[in-house]
Amino acid sequence: MTTDAIHTTPRTGLYAPAVPAGANASSTRGLRHLPGLDGVRGLGVALVLFSHSVIYGRAPSLSATGLRSGAAGVTLFFVLSGYLITTLLVREETAMRRISLPLFYTRRALRLFPALWLYLTVITLLWLAGRLPHHPWHSLVTS
C-alpha cells in the first residue's frame, strides 16, 4: 500500500488518506483529554454564569464587574478553542504531511451539530408548550 492510499476512518466513516509510512496513526485522531485544561474550562464557565446572573438582575450592584467577567470568560473559551484546534491541525499535518480542511470542517460539524440540533429542538418544544416567557430567538441569541 502506498502513502497515497485511501482508507475509511473508524470514527466518522469518511474517506481519508492513509497514514504515511512511519507516521503514528493515533496522532491524527482527536486530542486526548487534557486534565490540566479542566480548571481553565471551569473558570470560563464560572465567569460566564456570573455574568449572566448579573445581567438578569440578580446582583445589579455588580453590573460592571459582571459584564467584564462575561467578556473574560468568552475570551478564555476562544483562546482555549484556538489552542485545541491548532493542536489538532498541527498533529494532522505532522502525521499526514498535509491538512485537509474539508475533512477538518466535516469532523467539526459532526461533533458540534448534534448538540446544536438538540438545543434548537428543546427550545422549540418549550416555546410551543408556552414554557418560554419570550420568543425563542431571545433564547438562541442569549445562549
PDB file of N, CA, C and O in Angstrom, residues 7-17 28 103 107:
ATOM      1  N   HIS A   7      -8.300   5.203   2.892  1.00  0.00           N
ATOM      2  CA  HIS A   7      -8.959   4.278   3.808  1.00  0.00           C
ATOM      3  C   HIS A   7     -10.128   4.991   4.479  1.00  0.00           C
ATOM      4  O   HIS A   7     -10.250   6.202   4.410  1.00  0.00           O
ATOM      5  N   THR A   8     -10.980   4.237   5.120  1.00  0.00           N
ATOM      6  CA  THR A   8     -12.105   4.814   5.837  1.00  0.00           C
ATOM      7  C   THR A   8     -11.700   5.014   7.289  1.00  0.00           C
ATOM      8  O   THR A   8     -11.190   4.103   7.921  1.00  0.00           O
ATOM      9  N   THR A   9     -11.916   6.237   7.794  1.00  0.00           N
ATOM     10  CA  THR A   9     -11.575   6.485   9.189  1.00  0.00           C
ATOM     11  C   THR A   9     -12.593   5.808  10.082  1.00  0.00           C
ATOM     12  O   THR A   9     -13.782   5.812   9.791  1.00  0.00           O
ATOM     13  N   PRO A  10     -12.169   5.195  11.189  1.00  0.00           N
ATOM     14  CA  PRO A  10     -13.080   4.424  12.035  1.00  0.00           C
ATOM     15  C   PRO A  10     -14.122   5.273  12.755  1.00  0.00           C
ATOM     16  O   PRO A  10     -15.231   4.834  12.955  1.00  0.00           O
ATOM     17  N   ARG A  11     -13.792   6.496  13.141  1.00  0.00           N
ATOM     18  CA  ARG A  11     -14.730   7.304  13.937  1.00  0.00           C
ATOM     19  C   ARG A  11     -15.845   7.895  13.099  1.00  0.00           C
ATOM     20  O   ARG A  11     -16.961   8.036  13.564  1.00  0.00           O
ATOM     21  N   THR A  12     -15.562   8.303  11.858  1.00  0.00           N
ATOM     22  CA  THR A  12     -16.570   9.017  11.082  1.00  0.00           C
ATOM     23  C   THR A  12     -17.044   8.256   9.860  1.00  0.00           C
ATOM     24  O   THR A  12     -18.063   8.609   9.295  1.00  0.00           O
ATOM     25  N   GLY A  13     -16.303   7.228   9.437  1.00  0.00           N
ATOM     26  CA  GLY A  13     -16.662   6.529   8.223  1.00  0.00           C
ATOM     27  C   GLY A  13     -16.307   7.323   6.975  1.00  0.00           C
ATOM     28  O   GLY A  13     -16.655   6.941   5.868  1.00  0.00           O
ATOM     29  N   LEU A  14     -15.612   8.440   7.122  1.00  0.00           N
ATOM     30  CA  LEU A  14     -15.237   9.274   5.985  1.00  0.00           C
ATOM     31  C   LEU A  14     -13.939   8.761   5.386  1.00  0.00           C
ATOM     32  O   LEU A  14     -13.130   8.137   6.054  1.00  0.00           O
ATOM     33  N   TYR A  15     -13.760   9.056   4.116  1.00  0.00           N
ATOM     34  CA  TYR A  15     -12.539   8.638   3.450  1.00  0.00           C
ATOM     35  C   TYR A  15     -11.431   9.637   3.735  1.00  0.00           C
ATOM     36  O   TYR A  15     -11.641  10.832   3.725  1.00  0.00           O
ATOM     37  N   ALA A  16     -10.253   9.118   4.010  1.00  0.00           N
ATOM     38  CA  ALA A  16      -9.102   9.965   4.307  1.00  0.00           C
ATOM     39  C   ALA A  16      -7.857   9.266   3.795  1.00  0.00           C
ATOM     40  O   ALA A  16      -7.840   8.042   3.657  1.00  0.00           O
ATOM     41  N   PRO A  17      -6.805  10.034   3.509  1.00  0.00           N
ATOM     42  CA  PRO A  17      -5.564   9.413   3.071  1.00  0.00           C
ATOM     43  C   PRO A  17      -5.009   8.506   4.159  1.00  0.00           C
ATOM     44  O   PRO A  17      -5.160   8.788   5.339  1.00  0.00           O
ATOM     45  N   THR A  28      -3.282  11.353  14.530  1.00  0.00           N
ATOM     46  CA  THR A  28      -4.228  12.105  13.723  1.00  0.00           C
ATOM     47  C   THR A  28      -5.619  12.070  14.319  1.00  0.00           C
ATOM     48  O   THR A  28      -6.489  12.803  13.903  1.00  0.00           O
ATOM     49  N   LEU A 103     -12.056  17.791   5.388  1.00  0.00           N
ATOM     50  CA  LEU A 103     -12.216  16.758   6.413  1.00  0.00           C
ATOM     51  C   LEU A 103     -12.246  17.365   7.814  1.00  0.00           C
ATOM     52  O   LEU A 103     -13.010  16.926   8.675  1.00  0.00           O
ATOM     53  N   ARG A 107     -15.385  16.935  10.308  1.00  0.00           N
ATOM     54  CA  ARG A 107     -15.265  16.396  11.669  1.00  0.00           C
ATOM     55  C   ARG A 107     -15.837  17.364  12.702  1.00  0.00           C
ATOM     56  O   ARG A 107     -16.514  16.958  13.642  1.00  0.00           O
TER      57      ARG A 107
END
